[in-house]
Coordinates of C-alpha atoms and ligand atoms in Angstrom, one line a residue:
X186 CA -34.0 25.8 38.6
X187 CA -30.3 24.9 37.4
X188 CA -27.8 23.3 39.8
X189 CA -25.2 25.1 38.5
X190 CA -24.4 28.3 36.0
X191 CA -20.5 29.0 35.1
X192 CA -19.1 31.7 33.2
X193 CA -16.3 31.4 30.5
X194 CA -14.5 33.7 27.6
X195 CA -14.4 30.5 25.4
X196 CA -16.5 27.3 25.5
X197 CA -15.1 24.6 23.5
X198 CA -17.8 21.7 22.4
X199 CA -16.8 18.6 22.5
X200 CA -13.3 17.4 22.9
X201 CA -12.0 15.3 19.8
X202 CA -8.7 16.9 18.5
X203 CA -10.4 19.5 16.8
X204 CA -11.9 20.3 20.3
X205 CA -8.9 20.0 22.2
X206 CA -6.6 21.9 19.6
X207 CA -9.2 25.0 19.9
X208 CA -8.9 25.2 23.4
X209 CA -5.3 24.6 23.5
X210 CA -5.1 28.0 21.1
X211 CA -7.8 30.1 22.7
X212 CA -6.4 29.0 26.5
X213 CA -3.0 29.8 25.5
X214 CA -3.9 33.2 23.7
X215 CA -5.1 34.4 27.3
X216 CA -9.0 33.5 27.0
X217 CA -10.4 31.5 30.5
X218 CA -11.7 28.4 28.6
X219 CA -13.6 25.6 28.9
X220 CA -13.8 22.1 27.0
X221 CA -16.9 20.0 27.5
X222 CA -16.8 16.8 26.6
X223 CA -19.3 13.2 27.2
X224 CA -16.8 10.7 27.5
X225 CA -13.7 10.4 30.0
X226 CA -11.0 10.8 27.8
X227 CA -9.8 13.2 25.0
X228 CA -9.2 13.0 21.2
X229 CA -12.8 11.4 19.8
X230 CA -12.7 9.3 17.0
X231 CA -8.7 9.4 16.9
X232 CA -8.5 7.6 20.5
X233 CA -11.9 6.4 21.8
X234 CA -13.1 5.5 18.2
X235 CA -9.4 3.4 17.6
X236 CA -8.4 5.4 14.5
X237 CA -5.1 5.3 14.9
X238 CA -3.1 7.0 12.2
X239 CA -2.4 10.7 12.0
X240 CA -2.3 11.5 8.4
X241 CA -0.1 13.5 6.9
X242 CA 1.1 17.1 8.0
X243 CA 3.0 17.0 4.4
X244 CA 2.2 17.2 0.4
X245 CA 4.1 14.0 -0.6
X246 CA 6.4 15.7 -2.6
X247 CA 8.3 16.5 0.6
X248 CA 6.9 19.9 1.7
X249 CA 5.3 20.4 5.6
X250 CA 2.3 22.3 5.2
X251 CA 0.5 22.2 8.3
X252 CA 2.2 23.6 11.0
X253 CA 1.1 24.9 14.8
X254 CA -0.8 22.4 17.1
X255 CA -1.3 19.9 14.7
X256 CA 2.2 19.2 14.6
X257 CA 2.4 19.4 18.2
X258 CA -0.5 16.7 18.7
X259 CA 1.4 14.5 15.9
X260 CA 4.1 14.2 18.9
X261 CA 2.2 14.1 21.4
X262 CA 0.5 10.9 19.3
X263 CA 3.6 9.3 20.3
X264 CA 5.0 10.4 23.0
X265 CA 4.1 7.4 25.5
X266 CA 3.7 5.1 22.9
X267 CA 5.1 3.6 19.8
X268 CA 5.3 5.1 16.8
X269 CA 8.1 7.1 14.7
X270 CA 8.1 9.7 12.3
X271 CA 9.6 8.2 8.6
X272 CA 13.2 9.6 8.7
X273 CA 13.0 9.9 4.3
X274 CA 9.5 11.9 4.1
X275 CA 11.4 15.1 2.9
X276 CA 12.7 13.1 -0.2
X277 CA 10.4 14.1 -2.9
X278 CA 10.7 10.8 -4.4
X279 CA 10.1 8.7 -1.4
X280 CA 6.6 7.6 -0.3
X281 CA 6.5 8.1 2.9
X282 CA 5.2 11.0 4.7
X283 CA 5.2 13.0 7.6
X284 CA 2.7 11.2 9.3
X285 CA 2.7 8.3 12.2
X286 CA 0.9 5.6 13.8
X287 CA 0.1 5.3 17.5
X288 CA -1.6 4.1 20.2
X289 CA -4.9 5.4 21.1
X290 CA -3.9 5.0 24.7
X291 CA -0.6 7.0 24.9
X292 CA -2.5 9.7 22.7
X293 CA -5.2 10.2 25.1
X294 CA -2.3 10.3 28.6
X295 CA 0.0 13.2 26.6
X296 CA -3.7 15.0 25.6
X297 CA -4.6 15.5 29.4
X298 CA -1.2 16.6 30.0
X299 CA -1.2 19.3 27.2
X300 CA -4.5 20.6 28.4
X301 CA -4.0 20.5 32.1
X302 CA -0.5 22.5 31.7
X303 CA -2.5 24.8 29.4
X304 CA -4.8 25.0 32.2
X305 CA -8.0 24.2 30.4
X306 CA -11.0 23.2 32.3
X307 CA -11.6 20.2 31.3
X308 CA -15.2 19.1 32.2
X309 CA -15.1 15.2 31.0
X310 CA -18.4 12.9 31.5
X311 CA -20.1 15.9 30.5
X312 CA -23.1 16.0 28.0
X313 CA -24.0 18.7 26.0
X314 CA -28.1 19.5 26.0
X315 CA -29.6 22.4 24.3
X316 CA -27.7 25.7 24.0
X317 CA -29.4 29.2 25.3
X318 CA -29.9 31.9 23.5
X319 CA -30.0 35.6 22.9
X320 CA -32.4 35.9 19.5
X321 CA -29.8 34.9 17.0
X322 CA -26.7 35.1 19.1
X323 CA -25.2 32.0 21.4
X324 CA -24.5 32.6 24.8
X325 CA -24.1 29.4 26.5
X326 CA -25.0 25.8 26.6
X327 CA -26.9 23.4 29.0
X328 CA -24.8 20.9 30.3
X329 CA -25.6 17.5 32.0
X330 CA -23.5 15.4 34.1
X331 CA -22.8 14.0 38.1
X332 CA -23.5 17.7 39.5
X333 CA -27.3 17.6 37.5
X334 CA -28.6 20.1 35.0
X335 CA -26.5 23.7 34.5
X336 CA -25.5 26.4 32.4
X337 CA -22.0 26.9 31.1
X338 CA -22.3 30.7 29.5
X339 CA -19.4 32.3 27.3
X340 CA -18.3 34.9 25.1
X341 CA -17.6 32.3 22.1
X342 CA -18.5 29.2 21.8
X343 CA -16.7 26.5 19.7
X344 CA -18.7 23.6 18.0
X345 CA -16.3 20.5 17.5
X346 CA -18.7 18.1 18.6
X347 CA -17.9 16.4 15.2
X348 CA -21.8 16.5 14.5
X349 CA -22.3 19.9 14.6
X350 CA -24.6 19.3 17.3
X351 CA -24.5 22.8 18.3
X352 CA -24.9 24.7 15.3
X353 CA -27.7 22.5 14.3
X354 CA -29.8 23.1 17.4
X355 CA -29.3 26.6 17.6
X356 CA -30.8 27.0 13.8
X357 CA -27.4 26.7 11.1
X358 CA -28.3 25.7 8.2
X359 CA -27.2 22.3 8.1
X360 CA -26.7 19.0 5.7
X361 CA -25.9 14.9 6.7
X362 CA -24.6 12.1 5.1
X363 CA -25.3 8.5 6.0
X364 CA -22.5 5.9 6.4
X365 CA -21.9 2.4 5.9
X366 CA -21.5 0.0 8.9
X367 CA -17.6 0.1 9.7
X368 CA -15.5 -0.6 12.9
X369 CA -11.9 -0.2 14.0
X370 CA -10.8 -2.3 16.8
X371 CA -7.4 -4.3 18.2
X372 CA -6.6 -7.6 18.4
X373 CA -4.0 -9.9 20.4
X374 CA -2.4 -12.5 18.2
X375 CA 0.3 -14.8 18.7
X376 CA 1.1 -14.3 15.0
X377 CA 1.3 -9.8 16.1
X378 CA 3.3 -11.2 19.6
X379 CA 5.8 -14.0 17.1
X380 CA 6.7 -10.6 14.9
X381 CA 6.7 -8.3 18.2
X382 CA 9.3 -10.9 19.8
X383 CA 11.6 -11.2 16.6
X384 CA 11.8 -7.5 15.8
X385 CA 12.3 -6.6 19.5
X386 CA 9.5 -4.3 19.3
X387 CA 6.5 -4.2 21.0
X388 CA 4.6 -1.6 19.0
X389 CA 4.3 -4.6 16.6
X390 CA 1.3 -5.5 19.3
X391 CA -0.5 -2.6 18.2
X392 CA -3.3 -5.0 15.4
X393 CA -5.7 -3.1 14.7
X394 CA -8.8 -4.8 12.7
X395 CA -11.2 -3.1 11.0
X396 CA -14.7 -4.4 9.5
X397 CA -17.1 -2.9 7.3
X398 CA -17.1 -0.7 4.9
X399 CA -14.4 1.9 3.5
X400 CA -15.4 5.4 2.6
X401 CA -17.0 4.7 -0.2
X402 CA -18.6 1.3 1.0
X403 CA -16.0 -1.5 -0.3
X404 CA -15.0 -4.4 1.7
X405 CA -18.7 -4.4 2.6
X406 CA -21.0 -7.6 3.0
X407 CA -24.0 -7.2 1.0
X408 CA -27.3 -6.3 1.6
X409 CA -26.1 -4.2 4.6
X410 CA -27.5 -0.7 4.3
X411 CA -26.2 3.2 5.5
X412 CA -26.8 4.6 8.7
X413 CA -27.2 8.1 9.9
X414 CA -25.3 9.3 12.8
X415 CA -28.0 12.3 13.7
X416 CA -30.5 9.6 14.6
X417 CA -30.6 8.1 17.7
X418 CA -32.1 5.0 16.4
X419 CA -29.8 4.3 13.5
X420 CA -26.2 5.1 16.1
X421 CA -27.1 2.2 18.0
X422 CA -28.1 -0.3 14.8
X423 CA -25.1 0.7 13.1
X424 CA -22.7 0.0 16.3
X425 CA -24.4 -3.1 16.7
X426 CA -24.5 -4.4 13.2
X427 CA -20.2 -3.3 13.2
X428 CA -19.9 -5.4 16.3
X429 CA -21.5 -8.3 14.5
X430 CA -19.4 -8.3 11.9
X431 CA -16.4 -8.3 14.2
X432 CA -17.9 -11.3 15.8
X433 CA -17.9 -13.2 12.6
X434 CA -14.8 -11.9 12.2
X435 CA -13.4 -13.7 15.3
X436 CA -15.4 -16.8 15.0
X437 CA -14.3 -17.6 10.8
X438 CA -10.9 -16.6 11.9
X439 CA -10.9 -19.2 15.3
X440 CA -12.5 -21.8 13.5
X441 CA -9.7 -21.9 11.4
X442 CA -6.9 -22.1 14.0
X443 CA -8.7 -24.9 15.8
X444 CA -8.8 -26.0 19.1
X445 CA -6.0 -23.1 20.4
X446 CA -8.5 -20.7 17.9
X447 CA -9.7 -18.4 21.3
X448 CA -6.0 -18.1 22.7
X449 CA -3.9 -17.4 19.9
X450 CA -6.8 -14.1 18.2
X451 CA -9.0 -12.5 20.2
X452 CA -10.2 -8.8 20.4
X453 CA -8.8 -6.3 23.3
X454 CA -9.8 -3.0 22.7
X455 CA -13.3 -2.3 20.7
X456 CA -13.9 1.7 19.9
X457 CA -16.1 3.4 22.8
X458 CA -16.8 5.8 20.0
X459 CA -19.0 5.0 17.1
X460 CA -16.6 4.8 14.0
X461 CA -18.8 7.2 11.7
X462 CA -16.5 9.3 9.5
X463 CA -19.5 11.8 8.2
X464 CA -22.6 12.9 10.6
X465 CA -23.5 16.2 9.7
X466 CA -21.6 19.3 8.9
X467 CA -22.9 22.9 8.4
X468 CA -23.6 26.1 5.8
X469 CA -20.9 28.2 6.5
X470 CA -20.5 31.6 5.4
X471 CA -17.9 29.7 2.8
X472 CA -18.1 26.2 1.7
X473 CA -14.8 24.2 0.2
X474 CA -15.8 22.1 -3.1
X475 CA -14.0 19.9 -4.6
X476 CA -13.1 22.0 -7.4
X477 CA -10.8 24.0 -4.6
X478 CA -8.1 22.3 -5.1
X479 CA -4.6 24.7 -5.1
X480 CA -7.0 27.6 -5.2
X481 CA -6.1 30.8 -3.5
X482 CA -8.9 32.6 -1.2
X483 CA -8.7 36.1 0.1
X484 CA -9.6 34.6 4.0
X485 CA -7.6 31.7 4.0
X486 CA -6.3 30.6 7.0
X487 CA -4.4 27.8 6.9
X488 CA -3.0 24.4 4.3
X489 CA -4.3 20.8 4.0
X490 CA -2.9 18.3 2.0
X491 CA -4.8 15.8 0.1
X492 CA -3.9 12.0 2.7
X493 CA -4.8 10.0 -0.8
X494 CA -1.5 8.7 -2.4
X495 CA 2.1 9.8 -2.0
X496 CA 1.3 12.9 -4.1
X497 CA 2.3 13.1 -7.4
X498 CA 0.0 16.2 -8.5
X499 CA 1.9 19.4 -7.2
X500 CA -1.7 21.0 -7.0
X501 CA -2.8 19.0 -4.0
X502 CA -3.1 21.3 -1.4
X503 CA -6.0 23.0 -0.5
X504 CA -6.3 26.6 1.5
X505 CA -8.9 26.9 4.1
X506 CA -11.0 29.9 4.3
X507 CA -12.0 31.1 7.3
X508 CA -15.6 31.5 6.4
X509 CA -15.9 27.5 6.1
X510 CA -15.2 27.9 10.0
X511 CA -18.4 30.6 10.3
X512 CA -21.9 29.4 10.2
X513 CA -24.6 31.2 8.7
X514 CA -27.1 32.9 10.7
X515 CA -26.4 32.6 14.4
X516 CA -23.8 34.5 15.8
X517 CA -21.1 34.0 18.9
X518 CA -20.2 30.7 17.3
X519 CA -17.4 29.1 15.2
X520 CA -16.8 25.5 14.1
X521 CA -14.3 23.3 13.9
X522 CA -13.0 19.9 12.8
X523 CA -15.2 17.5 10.7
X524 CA -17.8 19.4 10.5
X525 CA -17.0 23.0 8.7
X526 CA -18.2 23.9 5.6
X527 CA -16.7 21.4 2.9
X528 CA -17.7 18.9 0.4
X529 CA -16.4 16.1 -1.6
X530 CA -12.9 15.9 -2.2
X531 CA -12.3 19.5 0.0
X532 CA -14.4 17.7 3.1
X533 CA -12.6 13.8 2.4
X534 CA -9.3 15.8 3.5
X535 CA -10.9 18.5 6.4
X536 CA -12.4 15.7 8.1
X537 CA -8.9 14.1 8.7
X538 CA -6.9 14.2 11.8
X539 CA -4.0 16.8 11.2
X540 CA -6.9 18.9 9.7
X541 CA -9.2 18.7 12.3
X542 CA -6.4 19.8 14.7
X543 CA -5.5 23.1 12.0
X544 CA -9.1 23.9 12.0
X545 CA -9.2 23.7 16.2
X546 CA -6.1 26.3 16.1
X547 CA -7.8 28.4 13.9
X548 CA -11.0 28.9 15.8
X549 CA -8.9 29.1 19.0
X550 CA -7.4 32.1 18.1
X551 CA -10.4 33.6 16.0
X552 CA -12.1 33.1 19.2
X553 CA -9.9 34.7 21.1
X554 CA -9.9 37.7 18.9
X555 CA -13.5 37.9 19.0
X556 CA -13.6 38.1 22.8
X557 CA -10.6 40.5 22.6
X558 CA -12.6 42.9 20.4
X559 CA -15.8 42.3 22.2
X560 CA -17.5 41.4 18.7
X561 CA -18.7 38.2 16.9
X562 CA -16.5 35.5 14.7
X563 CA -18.0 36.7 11.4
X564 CA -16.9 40.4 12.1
X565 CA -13.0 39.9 13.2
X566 CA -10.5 40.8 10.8
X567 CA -8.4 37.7 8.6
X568 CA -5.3 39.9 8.9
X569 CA -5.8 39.6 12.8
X570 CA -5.8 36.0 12.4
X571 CA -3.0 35.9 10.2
X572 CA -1.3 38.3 12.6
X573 CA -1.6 35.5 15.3
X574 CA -0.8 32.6 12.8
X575 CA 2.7 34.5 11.4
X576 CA 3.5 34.7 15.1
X577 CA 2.9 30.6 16.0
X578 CA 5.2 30.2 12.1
X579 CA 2.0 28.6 10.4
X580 CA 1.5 28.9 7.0
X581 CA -2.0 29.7 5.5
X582 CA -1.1 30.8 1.9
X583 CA -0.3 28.6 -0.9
X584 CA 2.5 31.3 -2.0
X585 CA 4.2 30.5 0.7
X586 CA 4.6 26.8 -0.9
X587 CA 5.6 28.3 -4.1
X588 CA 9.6 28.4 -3.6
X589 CA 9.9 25.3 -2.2
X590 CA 8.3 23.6 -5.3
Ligands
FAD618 C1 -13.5 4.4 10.4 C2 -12.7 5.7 10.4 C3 -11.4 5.7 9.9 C4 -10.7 6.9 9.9 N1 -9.3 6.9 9.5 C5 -8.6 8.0 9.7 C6 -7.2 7.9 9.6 O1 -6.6 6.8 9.4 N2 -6.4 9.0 9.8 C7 -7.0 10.2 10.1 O2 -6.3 11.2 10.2 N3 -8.4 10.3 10.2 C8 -9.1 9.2 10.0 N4 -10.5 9.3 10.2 C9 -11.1 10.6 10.5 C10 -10.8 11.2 11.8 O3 -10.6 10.2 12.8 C11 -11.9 12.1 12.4 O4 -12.6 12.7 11.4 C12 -11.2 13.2 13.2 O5 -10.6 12.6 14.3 C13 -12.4 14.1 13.7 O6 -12.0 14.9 14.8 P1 -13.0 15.9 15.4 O7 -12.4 16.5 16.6 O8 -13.5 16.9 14.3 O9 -14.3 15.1 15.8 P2 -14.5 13.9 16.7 O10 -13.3 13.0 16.8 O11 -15.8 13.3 16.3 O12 -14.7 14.6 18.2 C14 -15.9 15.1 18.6 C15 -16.0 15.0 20.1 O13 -17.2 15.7 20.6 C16 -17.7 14.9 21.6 N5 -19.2 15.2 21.6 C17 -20.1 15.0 20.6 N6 -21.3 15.4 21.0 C18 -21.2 15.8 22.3 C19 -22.1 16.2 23.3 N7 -23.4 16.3 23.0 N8 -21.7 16.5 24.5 C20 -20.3 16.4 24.8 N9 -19.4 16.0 23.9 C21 -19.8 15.7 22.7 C22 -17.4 13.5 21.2 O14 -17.5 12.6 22.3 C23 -16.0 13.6 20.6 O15 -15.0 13.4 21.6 C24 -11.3 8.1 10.3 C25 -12.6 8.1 10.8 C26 -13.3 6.9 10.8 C27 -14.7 6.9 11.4

């Protein structure tokens, strides 16, 4: 017997900013929805896993190209908190983009206020178990938390658990990646507070330090091996083996300051999060490759640009299909955020911030459609989604760049 059983239109999964975007879109196109999500706070790796910078809504040649509710989270980013958008990134030869730094903190307080004036339910400290089915169609998902074990059911379900938790347990067709030990955490320093003091700001107090390995594994000690973030086992060796190299971190840096070592560096805010950037992502009815690149698809729905360098190719902008958003087999369900359908270069840029938050919108308002037309993702028309996007100014097709190059 279940303690509880809800009903929604929408049910987002998972509340990272791909989460909260899709329920932002969905809740504001009219649909009753729901975002379910394990820890207390909003925006997942971006806020409880410290990753602090929102990459760029730009190309680098001094085009926007993401629009809608990643732009609004991008101010939100900073809203309570430090942070400012670079006044030259429209200057094609400038480097800097439209893109910011910000607190994790002041991300998460603006977050609850866009989805509580959006009036989302937000269920927070709220796990996710096993969803239910209807043979190959989703209809809800078992839920854990205070209240005991229940049933959250909906029309259309979202998976932005970042993991594609839910696809995978309901039967997607699914592939992982293992990562190398890596952590992103902040730091009090007099030397942060000295430069904080002198330029009269105090964002300057924002140090972030980060051990482990990059991407593709430099900065790494050696002998340290990949973990896999679908494996119970291997989540908590990886966070612990990051931790220890923050500790050794701390104690080669202290050593070195002497006896006032402790009071002049120490760590203030370690990610509640695990810092893995790839888990597992599904087989969508599309997948993005990395031979994508300024490619033009007949279901796109929305731009990316490439974060890696100020630019300098014109062709680095990618169009998303919708069908990287649909997973194979199961119906009722649409993904979002790091874990569509993309590899290589394609998934290096969806897995990002401002694209994770594009990729939310979308399967807002596919969602909503689907619900609307009392049908499944995979059978609502792109036009109708374009319809929508036209309507929120966001653009989707790479013609749409074309005059401005
Ligand atoms: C070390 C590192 C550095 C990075 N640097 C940058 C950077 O500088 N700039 C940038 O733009 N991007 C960066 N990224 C990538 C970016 O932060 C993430 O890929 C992006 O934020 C993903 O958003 P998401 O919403 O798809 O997933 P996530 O942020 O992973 O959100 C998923 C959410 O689902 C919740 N969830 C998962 N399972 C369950 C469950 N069973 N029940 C309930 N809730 C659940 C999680 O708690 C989480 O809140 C970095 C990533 C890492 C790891």
């Amino acid at each position: 017997m279940k303690e509880f059983r809800k009903k929604y239109d929408v049910l987002v999964a998972g509340g990272g900013v791909a989460g909260v975007a899709a329920a932002l879109s969905s809740s504001r196109a009219g649909m009753k929805t729901v975002l379910v999500e394990k820890n207390i706070q909003l925006g997942g790796l971006a806020t409880s896993g410290n990753v602090f910078g929102y990459l760029p809504l730009c190309d680098g040649q001094g085009r926007q190209v993401i629009f809608g509710i990643a732009e609004e989270l991008l101010h939100a980013s900073i809203k309570y908190g430090p942070g400012d958008i670079p006044g030259d990134w429209e200057n094609p030869e400038s480097v800097s983009r439209y893109s910011v730094c910000f607190s994790p903190a002041a991300f998460v307080l603006a977050l609850d206020e866009l989805v509580m004036n959006a009036k989302v339910d937000v269920w927070l400290d709220t796990v996710i178990c096993q969803p239910t089915m209807n043979k190959d169609r989703i209809t809800g998902l078992e839920v854990e938390n205070k209240s005991g074990r229940g049933i959250i059911e909906a029309k259309c379900i979202i998976d932005a658990t970042g993991d594609a938790d839910v696809s995978f347990r309901t039967g997607v067709p699914c592939e992982e990646r293992d990562n190398f030990p890596v952590i992103w955490a902040f730091q009090i320093s007099l030397e942060a507070a000295r430069a904080a003091v002198h330029e009269n700001n105090a964002g300057k107090l924002l140090d972030l330090v980060w051990q482990g390995g990059s991407d593709i594994g430099e900065g790494l000690p050696p002998g340290l091996r990949k973990y896999l973030g679908t494996n119970g086992k291997d989540v908590s060796e990886f966070v612990l083996v990051s931790r220890k190299l923050l500790r050794d971190y701390f104690v080669r840096e202290q050593a070195m300051m002497g006896k006032s070592g402790r009071d002049n560096l120490f760590p203030v805010a370690l990610p509640s999060m695990a810092d893995f950037r790839t888990t597992r992502r599904i087989h969508g009815l599309k997948t993005l490759g990395s031979s994508d690149f300024f490619k033009n698809f007949d279901d796109s729905v929305g731009l990316v640009a490439d974060w890696r360098g100020p630019g300098g190719s014109r062709k680095n902008v990618w169009e998303v299909p919708f069908g990287t958003l649909v997973p194979q087999k199961i119906h009722g369900l649409l993904v979002a955020g790091r874990c569509i359908s993309a590899t290589g270069a394609a998934w290096e840029d969806m897995r990002v911030i401002p694209a994770a938050a594009l990729t939310g919108e979308v399967a807002g308002i596919a969602a909503a459609l689907a619900v609307s037309n009392n049908t499944t993702p995979e059978d609502i028309q792109v036009k109708d989604i374009r319809k929508e996007m036209d309507r929120r100014n966001i653009l989707y097709s790479l013609d749409g760049l074309h005059g401005n190059v």
